[in-house]
Amino acid sequence: MISDLNLTILFASVIAGAAPVVLAAIGETITEKAGIINLSLDGTILLSAMTAFAVAFETDSLMLGFGAAGIVGACVAGIVALFSIYLGQSQVAVGFVLTLMCRDLAYFLGNPYSRLQGPQASPLPLPFLKEIPFFGSVFCNHNLPVYLSLVLIFISWMYIYRTSYGLKLRSVGENPAASYVRGINPRKIQLAYTLCGGFLVGISGAVFSLAIKPGWGRPQGCEGVGWIALALVIFGGWHPVRAAAGAYFFSFLQVIGIYGQSWLPSVPAQVFQVAPFPLMIFTLALMHLAQKETVLSWTEEKAWIRTLIRMFSGTAPQSLGKPYQTD
Amino acid sequence: MQLNKSLQSGFTLLLNGVLTLIVMFCFTTLILLVAGAPPLAAYYHIFKGSLGSWITFGHVIKTWIPLTLCSAGLIYTFRIGLWNIGVEGQIMMGAVFSTALLRWGADWNQPFGVIGLAFAAGIAGGAIWAIIAGFLKTKGGVNEIFAGLGLNFVAQGFILWLIFGPWRRPGVASMSGTEPFPYQLWLSTWPGLRIAPAGLALAIGAVLLTALILKYTRVGLNLKAIGNNAQAARLFGLNPQRNMILAMLLAGGLAGLAGNIQVTGVYHRLLPAISSNYGYLALMVVMLSNYNIWAAPLVALFFACLNVGSIQLPMVLRLDSSLSGVIQGSLVLATLAVQAWRVKRNK
């Protein structure tokens, strides 16, 4: 059984499976960097996945499907932004209600599209690059959304940490009052990046229904992923590259689960489908615990553990969850 | 003067309510039109499917019981400022513990004793699950939302493992759950309706007890003080962490009780979907009732009507039953929006 495990295929499926999670986690990282928590990810992903499939099915155009999904994601994020920035309501409360409502909305409106054959993204191997042994088949033999996720990791890091726009984004999340004094309108910036993050989350939903798990149904198969993306942001220390690394780990757990079914036939298949979710959340919780004072003093002499911990630690934007109020 | 003021605030409350309902109706009607469904017929069938007959009303009460129990529990955690999203898993663990005890005690010939113990086991199951989340929060600094979610996933996986593993039905293991319990271990119900009087009494009791504890005891005052200002409460000699654990314990216990009633009074076996999303729904109930214990049972009744009524929709109108969730969600959002708008205008 174990000999079936082909490393190239394993890594390639990890990269492909992680694509939507990477997109959602980076989208949420951008939103939270600006100081807004969009808790509605799990519902948004489902609603945009449904929209993407329905639009692509009706118009027979993948691009329109992706575009519509992005707009839906941005709209839901816009509701969170509106409620928190302009109406002063709790972001967690609004986000939670939207999570449940968007999920139900997706099931309700998507009902006529259940279990239909629709268009899906076709593989697009990169010429020349795919010939490179191992590297080529792992990274360069995917469809467009997967490449997008790989490129986005780099771009988002560049944008947040190496451009003046990124500096503004971070300053608004850390200290909106100070940025206001510097002539930046915190509310506008927060609104813009919440919409932008929501757009990416919407695209992530489209990747599910048009590429990773093509089609629509109840359940679609991407339920719960939004929560994972949210957890990745927190425990990835609000850093896009670390959040993406977590997404690959989650995808790895899911792929291993598929192999696990053949290794341990006595354990029911359903357990393997659910297992990656708690495993992921508790791995992240454990890493979070490792940043406590007592543990840090214990690792004083163990240099490699310290570097490992430092790699995954980061602090939340100072004003996360507290909307900026003008006096 | 006093009367005038209270009249005025009552009028504002009424106006807010009407405004909220209008917003909600506009939104859901729009959604129904998008789905190509006749809105009036949909509303009519939801009404008829929930309050149309005694049998359907029985189903409403059957849903109301766990919803109210969970809502009462969540009031404690909201009071102290915790988002106990793990309530879903706490229902599941209450159900698992109860099932374990009922299976174990099935051949004791002491049905009343066994059912009584199963109640205790259910409460313990929910409480243990809640305390784990509580300690992850207070000792580990893990956000309670993510600790709770993780535990929800664990509980779901655990139930699936039990149903397809050690507790599988002889012959076929399936999503339909474990072997039903012998008849004498079922919670007795009113003839014709599947409502257990014991469950109804417990739900009402939970509401009264919660109201009493919050209003008249030191515990209630402490929870409120910490929820409003943890820093000040600490200076006052209160221990926020210990009180958080206490609030989680109470919430988890009541959720576990709800899980127990789902097992002993409704399904008489363990199902994968034993919690039926009632935990998440209860969070919305409490939000919509503005964290008020007297409003929560009424909101829960309304939500239960929507849930039960929409079961008809797939058969009659070929619509998905998740319409109830859309109505509930838009109602909560509309309430928040109207509230915020009012506050802004009065400034």
XYZ file of C-alpha atoms in Angstrom:
674
model
C 0.000 0.000 0.000
C 2.701 2.433 0.993
C 4.499 1.861 -2.297
C 1.515 3.498 -4.022
C 2.638 6.732 -2.509
C 4.305 8.566 -5.334
C 6.054 11.617 -3.936
C 5.646 13.705 -7.065
C 1.920 13.113 -7.213
C 1.651 13.682 -3.481
C 3.331 17.093 -3.609
C 1.520 18.124 -6.765
C -1.848 17.367 -5.177
C -0.835 19.228 -2.018
C -0.004 22.327 -4.095
C -3.249 22.071 -6.047
C -5.447 21.373 -3.034
C -3.980 24.263 -1.067
C -4.688 26.859 -3.774
C -8.112 28.020 -2.524
C -6.991 27.941 1.113
C -3.969 30.087 0.234
C -6.176 32.592 -1.575
C -8.639 32.819 1.306
C -5.936 33.050 3.975
C -4.075 35.808 2.135
C -7.297 37.684 1.490
C -8.145 37.570 5.174
C -4.577 38.532 6.125
C -4.915 41.698 4.042
C -8.275 42.490 5.639
C -6.964 41.945 9.157
C -3.795 43.936 8.460
C -6.117 46.903 7.969
C -7.700 46.184 11.339
C -10.969 44.537 10.291
C -11.918 40.941 11.105
C -14.087 39.363 8.447
C -15.361 36.288 10.271
C -17.770 35.337 7.492
C -15.208 33.396 5.434
C -16.824 29.987 5.704
C -20.140 31.247 4.369
C -18.572 33.594 1.834
C -16.570 30.782 0.273
C -19.698 28.656 -0.139
C -21.792 31.499 -1.543
C -19.117 32.516 -4.015
C -18.489 28.890 -4.991
C -22.189 28.567 -5.792
C -22.209 31.865 -7.701
C -19.130 30.897 -9.674
C -20.617 27.594 -10.733
C -24.037 29.021 -11.550
C -22.614 31.897 -13.597
C -20.109 29.695 -15.394
C -22.853 27.167 -16.105
C -25.253 29.725 -17.523
C -22.757 31.728 -19.547
C -20.303 28.939 -20.288
C -17.490 31.306 -19.390
C -15.040 30.513 -16.635
C -13.782 34.080 -16.459
C -17.285 35.401 -15.737
C -17.671 32.729 -13.080
C -14.491 33.787 -11.327
C -15.381 37.457 -11.661
C -18.874 37.002 -10.235
C -17.498 35.001 -7.313
C -14.994 37.739 -6.544
C -17.715 40.374 -6.592
C -19.915 38.310 -4.262
C -16.974 37.908 -1.884
C -16.329 41.647 -1.962
C -20.028 42.390 -1.334
C -20.177 40.189 1.767
C -16.965 41.778 3.029
C -18.526 45.126 2.257
C -21.415 44.347 4.601
C -18.952 43.542 7.393
C -17.085 46.784 6.689
C -20.261 48.837 6.572
C -21.561 47.454 9.853
C -18.275 47.834 11.681
C -16.715 50.987 10.236
C -19.819 53.095 9.719
C -22.384 51.608 12.110
C -20.045 50.662 14.957
C -21.372 47.107 15.392
C -19.332 44.134 16.597
C -17.374 42.641 13.708
C -17.480 39.188 15.257
C -21.273 39.262 15.619
C -21.923 40.477 12.080
C -19.354 38.085 10.647
C -20.827 35.127 12.467
C -24.373 35.860 11.299
C -23.112 36.306 7.749
C -21.299 32.960 7.969
C -24.540 31.141 8.659
C -26.665 33.260 6.348
C -24.370 33.046 3.327
C -24.155 29.290 3.739
C -27.936 28.950 3.768
C -28.250 31.423 0.932
C -25.823 29.346 -1.109
C -27.766 26.139 -0.501
C -31.071 27.871 -1.192
C -30.152 29.662 -4.395
C -27.866 26.868 -5.602
C -30.532 24.194 -5.313
C -31.376 24.125 -9.076
C -27.675 23.723 -9.919
C -27.079 20.699 -7.717
C -25.188 17.825 -9.259
C -24.972 19.265 -12.763
C -22.055 18.862 -15.120
C -20.568 22.274 -15.712
C -17.453 23.906 -17.074
C -14.227 23.522 -15.130
C -10.705 24.889 -15.379
C -8.507 22.694 -17.559
C -4.861 21.960 -16.756
C -2.426 24.375 -18.278
C 1.109 22.958 -18.106
C 3.757 25.626 -18.463
C 5.876 24.998 -21.562
C 9.561 24.159 -20.929
C 9.267 24.569 -17.173
C 7.225 21.416 -16.826
C 10.117 19.414 -18.313
C 12.278 20.019 -15.243
C 12.299 16.743 -13.301
C 10.285 16.764 -10.041
C 10.025 20.569 -9.803
C 8.255 20.728 -13.146
C 5.616 18.155 -12.328
C 5.046 19.490 -8.815
C 4.757 23.205 -9.587
C 4.200 23.664 -13.306
C 1.521 21.160 -14.251
C -1.611 22.808 -12.848
C -4.492 25.020 -13.879
C -4.480 28.781 -13.801
C -5.896 29.343 -10.280
C -3.115 27.256 -8.770
C -0.458 29.395 -10.447
C -2.354 32.437 -9.245
C -2.152 31.202 -5.657
C 1.598 30.623 -5.960
C 2.236 34.055 -7.451
C -0.052 35.775 -4.978
C 2.029 34.651 -1.999
C 4.979 36.603 -3.331
C 2.969 39.600 -4.552
C 1.070 40.026 -1.292
C 4.290 39.904 0.712
C 5.899 42.452 -1.624
C 2.870 44.695 -1.410
C 2.430 44.627 2.343
C 6.076 44.934 3.375
C 7.879 46.610 0.490
C 5.601 49.312 -0.906
C 4.345 52.605 0.453
C 0.753 51.425 -0.015
C 1.520 48.464 2.169
C 2.966 50.768 4.790
C -0.268 52.760 4.799
C -2.252 49.547 5.086
C -0.248 48.417 8.096
C -0.324 51.821 9.752
C -4.123 51.913 9.592
C -4.327 48.516 11.266
C -1.809 49.454 13.948
C -2.790 53.003 14.800
C -5.607 54.570 12.811
C -5.538 57.777 14.847
C -1.890 58.372 13.995
C -2.466 57.673 10.311
C -5.369 60.114 10.376
C -2.984 62.785 11.638
C -0.648 61.916 8.777
C -3.405 62.715 6.325
C -4.674 59.187 5.635
C -8.392 58.467 5.922
C -8.432 55.224 7.960
C -12.049 54.414 7.151
C -11.529 54.600 3.400
C -8.410 52.449 3.566
C -10.117 49.897 5.800
C -13.113 49.728 3.481
C -10.876 49.325 0.435
C -8.815 46.495 1.892
C -11.800 44.703 3.352
C -13.340 44.690 -0.138
C -10.038 43.593 -1.633
C -9.634 40.757 0.885
C -13.231 39.714 0.313
C -12.608 39.618 -3.430
C -9.773 37.121 -2.906
C -11.973 35.021 -0.615
C -14.603 34.996 -3.357
C -12.039 33.842 -5.902
C -11.090 31.102 -3.459
C -14.676 29.883 -3.511
C -14.660 29.867 -7.297
C -11.495 27.766 -7.276
C -13.403 25.137 -5.316
C -16.455 24.881 -7.538
C -14.654 25.375 -10.861
C -11.365 23.560 -10.312
C -10.695 21.596 -7.111
C -14.122 20.064 -6.473
C -15.970 20.923 -9.693
C -19.707 21.307 -9.444
C -22.245 22.310 -6.838
C -24.186 20.283 -4.297
C -25.196 20.147 -0.686
C -22.638 19.634 0.822
C -20.208 21.046 -1.712
C -17.108 19.758 0.019
C -15.511 23.075 0.940
C -17.464 23.478 4.192
C -15.173 24.318 7.091
C -12.300 25.586 4.942
C -13.183 29.197 5.744
C -12.620 28.542 9.432
C -9.264 26.975 8.655
C -8.262 30.047 6.652
C -9.256 32.271 9.571
C -7.218 30.209 12.004
C -4.248 30.266 9.609
C -4.227 34.056 9.628
C -4.074 34.277 13.405
C -1.524 31.594 13.984
C 0.495 32.562 10.932
C 1.146 35.765 12.843
C -0.624 37.987 10.268
C 2.122 37.281 7.730
C 0.993 36.179 4.249
C 3.898 33.784 3.653
C 3.451 31.998 6.984
C -0.312 31.796 6.467
C 0.329 30.213 3.065
C 2.758 27.738 4.639
C -0.018 26.724 7.010
C -2.362 26.257 4.054
C 0.086 23.799 2.494
C 0.295 21.915 5.764
C -3.493 21.660 5.883
C -3.628 20.453 2.309
C -0.937 17.910 3.157
C -3.082 16.582 6.023
C -6.051 16.255 3.668
C -4.051 14.385 1.050
C -2.533 12.113 3.676
C -6.079 11.407 4.857
C -6.918 10.003 1.441
C -3.933 7.663 1.649
C -4.789 6.900 5.270
C -8.041 5.325 4.190
C -6.170 2.609 2.343
C -3.610 2.139 5.108
C -6.168 1.773 7.885
C -9.273 0.235 6.337
C -10.746 -0.458 9.789
C -11.185 3.261 10.484
C -14.292 4.642 8.733
C -13.643 6.971 5.805
C -15.708 9.757 7.369
C -13.175 10.101 10.170
C -10.403 10.821 7.689
C -12.478 13.503 6.031
C -13.063 15.326 9.318
C -9.683 14.689 10.935
C -7.611 17.383 9.135
C -9.793 20.134 10.626
C -9.216 19.473 14.339
C -5.624 18.423 13.655
C -4.973 21.720 11.932
C -6.614 23.859 14.584
C -4.810 22.081 17.405
C -1.456 22.244 15.642
C -1.962 25.957 15.398
C -3.073 26.187 19.013
C 0.023 24.283 20.077
C 2.261 26.683 18.192
C 0.432 29.496 19.868
C 1.070 27.953 23.286
C 4.756 27.640 22.422
C 5.028 31.424 22.464
C 4.259 31.656 26.168
C 6.907 32.942 28.563
C 7.463 29.649 30.366
C 8.056 27.766 27.151
C 10.325 30.470 25.813
C 12.575 30.332 28.886
C 12.680 26.547 28.583
C 13.933 26.811 25.002
C 16.758 29.144 26.090
C 19.515 26.677 25.179
C 17.774 24.881 22.344
C 18.577 27.193 19.487
C 16.725 25.350 16.728
C 13.439 25.233 18.620
C 13.745 28.967 19.275
C 14.218 29.756 15.610
C 11.325 27.479 14.771
C 9.071 29.289 17.225
C 10.250 32.698 16.096
C 9.493 31.748 12.516
C 5.834 31.325 13.389
C 5.279 34.064 15.898
C 3.842 37.436 15.156
C 1.614 39.971 16.787
C -1.828 41.094 15.807
C -2.336 44.550 14.329
C -2.849 46.805 17.346
C -6.318 48.022 16.404
C -7.635 44.728 15.061
C -11.372 44.535 15.610
C -11.671 48.071 16.960
C -13.116 50.333 14.297
C -11.735 53.834 14.121
C -14.164 56.408 15.477
C -13.846 60.053 14.602
C -14.508 62.264 17.594
C -43.471 61.795 33.619
C -42.167 58.314 34.307
C -45.095 56.794 32.448
C -44.559 59.118 29.543
C -40.940 58.087 29.289
C -41.633 54.376 29.390
C -44.393 54.855 26.847
C -41.975 56.635 24.599
C -39.310 53.933 24.914
C -41.969 51.299 24.279
C -43.014 53.157 21.166
C -39.414 53.333 19.943
C -39.010 49.609 20.573
C -42.157 48.893 18.567
C -41.019 51.151 15.755
C -37.630 49.437 15.674
C -39.307 46.059 15.544
C -41.601 47.034 12.685
C -38.710 48.580 10.777
C -36.615 45.435 11.284
C -39.414 43.195 10.046
C -39.895 45.342 6.946
C -36.198 45.161 6.099
C -36.183 41.405 6.668
C -39.287 40.842 4.529
C -37.937 42.959 1.687
C -34.681 41.001 1.672
C -36.195 37.509 1.820
C -38.823 38.384 -0.767
C -36.068 39.584 -3.050
C -34.181 36.322 -2.532
C -37.316 34.302 -3.252
C -37.929 36.283 -6.441
C -34.327 35.671 -7.511
C -34.878 31.961 -6.943
C -38.016 32.192 -9.080
C -40.329 31.151 -6.264
C -43.694 32.666 -5.304
C -42.911 34.569 -2.067
C -46.418 34.557 -0.628
C -46.818 30.837 -1.141
C -43.459 30.235 0.551
C -44.429 32.303 3.602
C -47.809 30.627 3.728
C -46.297 27.144 3.684
C -43.809 28.058 6.406
C -46.708 29.289 8.519
C -48.882 26.280 7.771
C -46.006 23.876 8.276
C -45.285 25.202 11.759
C -48.511 26.502 13.325
C -50.964 24.839 10.956
C -51.833 21.852 13.160
C -51.160 20.372 16.563
C -48.781 17.831 15.054
C -46.617 20.462 13.393
C -46.764 22.583 16.533
C -45.481 19.537 18.390
C -42.483 19.528 16.059
C -41.975 23.210 16.811
C -41.863 22.550 20.553
C -39.518 19.625 19.947
C -37.119 22.058 18.258
C -37.777 24.782 20.807
C -36.567 22.667 23.738
C -32.883 22.239 22.737
C -32.788 25.739 21.256
C -33.996 27.280 24.509
C -31.659 25.188 26.656
C -28.652 26.263 24.574
C -29.784 29.890 24.510
C -30.129 29.966 28.284
C -26.607 28.589 28.604
C -25.171 31.041 26.096
C -26.545 33.966 28.098
C -23.936 33.193 30.786
C -21.024 33.145 28.371
C -22.169 36.261 26.531
C -22.569 38.051 29.873
C -18.907 37.561 30.624
C -17.921 38.445 27.075
C -17.114 34.993 25.677
C -18.135 33.750 22.229
C -18.944 30.152 23.070
C -19.105 28.933 19.485
C -18.230 25.453 20.774
C -21.824 25.037 21.942
C -22.446 22.839 18.908
C -19.813 20.347 20.021
C -21.107 20.552 23.584
C -24.522 19.340 22.398
C -22.832 16.500 20.548
C -20.780 15.408 23.542
C -23.849 15.538 25.764
C -25.523 13.199 23.296
C -22.470 10.912 23.148
C -22.159 10.618 26.920
C -25.887 9.936 27.298
C -25.787 7.296 24.580
C -22.810 5.656 26.246
C -24.666 5.404 29.539
C -27.888 4.149 27.950
C -26.031 1.450 26.039
C -24.147 0.445 29.131
C -27.205 0.364 31.368
C -29.617 -1.157 28.838
C -29.832 -4.493 30.685
C -30.017 -3.211 34.244
C -33.792 -3.467 34.449
C -33.854 -0.060 36.106
C -35.117 2.199 33.318
C -35.763 5.226 35.519
C -32.416 5.015 37.230
C -30.617 4.629 33.919
C -32.424 7.565 32.319
C -31.647 9.675 35.373
C -27.975 8.772 35.160
C -28.033 9.476 31.423
C -29.200 13.014 32.174
C -26.269 13.487 34.521
C -23.909 11.999 31.941
C -25.207 14.329 29.229
C -24.709 17.389 31.392
C -21.222 16.174 32.304
C -20.338 15.556 28.647
C -21.301 19.052 27.576
C -19.642 20.622 30.592
C -16.354 18.776 30.064
C -16.233 19.877 26.424
C -16.935 23.467 27.467
C -14.298 23.419 30.195
C -11.651 22.251 27.733
C -12.405 25.271 25.573
C -12.440 27.430 28.692
C -9.012 26.284 29.832
C -7.572 26.660 26.350
C -8.749 30.258 26.586
C -7.677 31.111 30.137
C -4.510 29.029 30.439
C -3.411 28.775 26.838
C -4.526 32.116 25.473
C -6.206 30.378 22.533
C -9.146 32.418 21.259
C -12.358 30.714 22.415
C -13.874 30.889 18.938
C -11.129 28.749 17.444
C -10.816 26.436 20.430
C -14.564 25.881 20.275
C -14.550 25.285 16.526
C -11.705 22.804 16.805
C -13.608 20.948 19.497
C -16.749 20.977 17.323
C -14.817 19.233 14.576
C -13.392 16.750 17.074
C -16.858 15.972 18.448
C -18.223 15.470 14.919
C -15.366 13.139 14.022
C -15.818 11.269 17.289
C -19.536 10.686 16.630
C -18.805 9.444 13.108
C -16.145 7.115 14.432
C -18.534 5.722 17.056
C -21.349 5.217 14.551
C -19.167 3.544 11.950
C -16.850 1.893 14.452
C -17.563 0.477 17.902
C -21.272 1.376 18.026
C -22.185 0.431 14.471
C -25.431 -1.334 13.795
C -24.974 -5.061 13.457
C -24.832 -5.775 9.742
C -24.914 -2.304 8.233
C -23.198 0.775 9.543
C -24.798 3.854 8.047
C -25.507 7.539 8.470
C -28.852 6.585 10.018
C -27.066 6.141 13.319
C -26.739 3.539 16.025
C -29.213 0.814 16.968
C -32.267 2.420 18.674
C -32.489 1.934 22.437
C -35.018 -0.489 23.933
C -38.406 1.130 24.318
C -38.334 1.384 28.117
C -35.325 3.728 27.856
C -37.221 6.267 25.769
C -38.272 9.440 27.507
C -42.040 9.153 27.798
C -43.920 11.477 25.442
C -47.438 12.819 25.187
C -49.526 10.500 23.023
C -49.606 11.588 19.402
C -46.943 14.253 19.815
C -43.269 13.533 20.064
C -42.769 15.984 22.932
C -41.280 14.755 26.166
C -42.904 16.568 29.122
C -39.654 16.138 31.013
C -37.759 18.000 28.291
C -40.289 20.801 28.229
C -40.133 21.142 31.999
C -36.336 21.205 31.937
C -36.227 23.896 29.259
C -38.652 26.117 31.168
C -36.769 25.399 34.371
C -33.481 26.363 32.734
C -34.904 29.723 31.669
C -36.284 30.482 35.141
C -33.093 29.368 36.856
C -30.917 31.434 34.533
C -33.076 34.487 35.118
C -32.856 33.974 38.877
C -29.097 33.398 38.901
C -28.385 36.420 36.744
C -30.672 38.758 38.605
C -30.457 37.740 42.238
C -27.159 35.988 42.898
C -23.592 37.067 43.309
C -22.563 34.845 40.387
C -24.786 36.797 38.016
C -23.411 40.088 39.242
C -19.819 38.871 38.919
C -20.331 37.689 35.351
C -21.816 41.034 34.402
C -19.077 43.011 36.130
C -16.308 41.086 34.397
C -18.085 41.226 31.056
C -18.409 44.987 31.275
C -14.909 45.742 32.478
C -12.530 42.909 33.275
C -9.798 45.282 34.464
C -11.993 46.972 37.024
C -13.458 43.660 38.161
C -9.963 42.337 38.820
C -9.137 45.369 40.942
C -12.334 44.708 42.814
C -11.025 41.264 43.768
C -12.883 39.182 41.211
C -11.101 36.439 39.350
C -12.076 36.757 35.667
C -10.530 33.429 34.687
C -12.357 31.414 37.325
C -15.632 33.074 36.420
C -15.065 32.409 32.733
C -14.660 28.722 33.505
C -17.840 28.856 35.579
C -19.775 30.487 32.741
C -18.459 27.897 30.292
C -19.413 25.134 32.712
C -23.007 26.370 32.963
C -23.315 26.872 29.206
C -21.787 23.489 28.450
C -23.976 21.747 30.995
C -27.165 23.136 29.491
C -25.977 22.320 25.956
C -25.163 18.798 27.112
C -28.665 18.535 28.548
C -30.043 19.555 25.140
C -27.942 16.806 23.561
C -29.292 14.329 26.065
C -32.907 15.210 25.246
C -32.166 14.881 21.531
C -31.016 11.326 22.247
C -33.464 10.153 24.910
C -36.558 12.082 23.875
C -36.404 12.637 20.119
C -34.238 10.225 18.129
C -33.704 7.406 20.670
C -30.283 6.737 19.140
C -27.097 8.569 18.218
C -27.078 10.221 14.768
C -24.256 12.024 12.927
C -26.454 15.145 12.766
C -27.636 14.867 16.367
C -26.963 18.535 17.111
C -28.928 19.706 14.025
C -27.060 23.045 14.047
C -29.095 24.086 17.107
C -25.972 25.409 18.806
C -25.129 27.862 16.035
C -28.801 28.795 15.800
C -28.937 29.439 19.549
C -26.086 31.935 19.203
C -28.278 33.887 16.794
C -31.291 33.540 19.086
C -29.376 35.143 21.944
C -28.030 37.916 19.725
C -31.491 38.697 18.390
C -32.975 38.739 21.891
C -30.352 41.318 22.820
C -28.836 38.967 25.449
C -32.067 39.097 27.450
C -33.150 35.853 29.101
C -36.866 36.641 28.911
C -36.739 37.457 25.206
C -34.675 34.386 24.308
C -37.457 31.758 24.641
C -39.772 33.834 22.446
C -37.138 34.310 19.767
C -36.327 30.604 20.036
C -40.003 29.812 19.439
C -40.040 31.985 16.336
C -36.830 30.387 15.028
C -38.215 26.926 15.742
C -41.338 27.795 13.724
C -39.194 28.907 10.786
C -37.072 25.744 10.980
C -40.012 23.361 11.169
C -42.124 25.275 8.656
C -39.429 25.286 6.014
C -39.175 21.489 6.082
C -42.291 21.560 3.873
C -40.659 23.707 1.187
C -38.738 21.015 -0.735
C -41.861 18.887 -1.106
C -44.404 21.602 -1.888
C -42.422 24.218 -3.775
C -39.191 22.379 -4.682
C -37.175 24.925 -2.713
C -34.299 24.144 -0.386
C -35.239 24.174 3.298
C -32.323 26.476 4.080
C -34.671 29.411 3.453
C -35.271 29.439 7.212
C -31.586 30.212 7.776
C -31.760 33.080 5.289
C -34.761 34.566 7.101
C -33.130 34.160 10.512
C -29.835 35.652 9.391
C -31.391 38.633 7.667
C -33.548 39.240 10.727
C -30.491 39.458 13.004
C -28.609 41.670 10.556
C -31.630 43.944 10.123
C -31.931 44.252 13.902
C -28.284 45.241 14.232
C -28.616 47.745 11.414
C -31.793 49.363 12.751
C -30.319 49.542 16.252
C -27.145 51.177 15.018
C -29.066 53.597 12.834
C -31.237 54.634 15.799
C -28.221 55.175 18.035
C -26.560 57.260 15.355
C -29.641 59.420 14.862
C -30.115 60.044 18.564
C -26.539 61.256 18.978
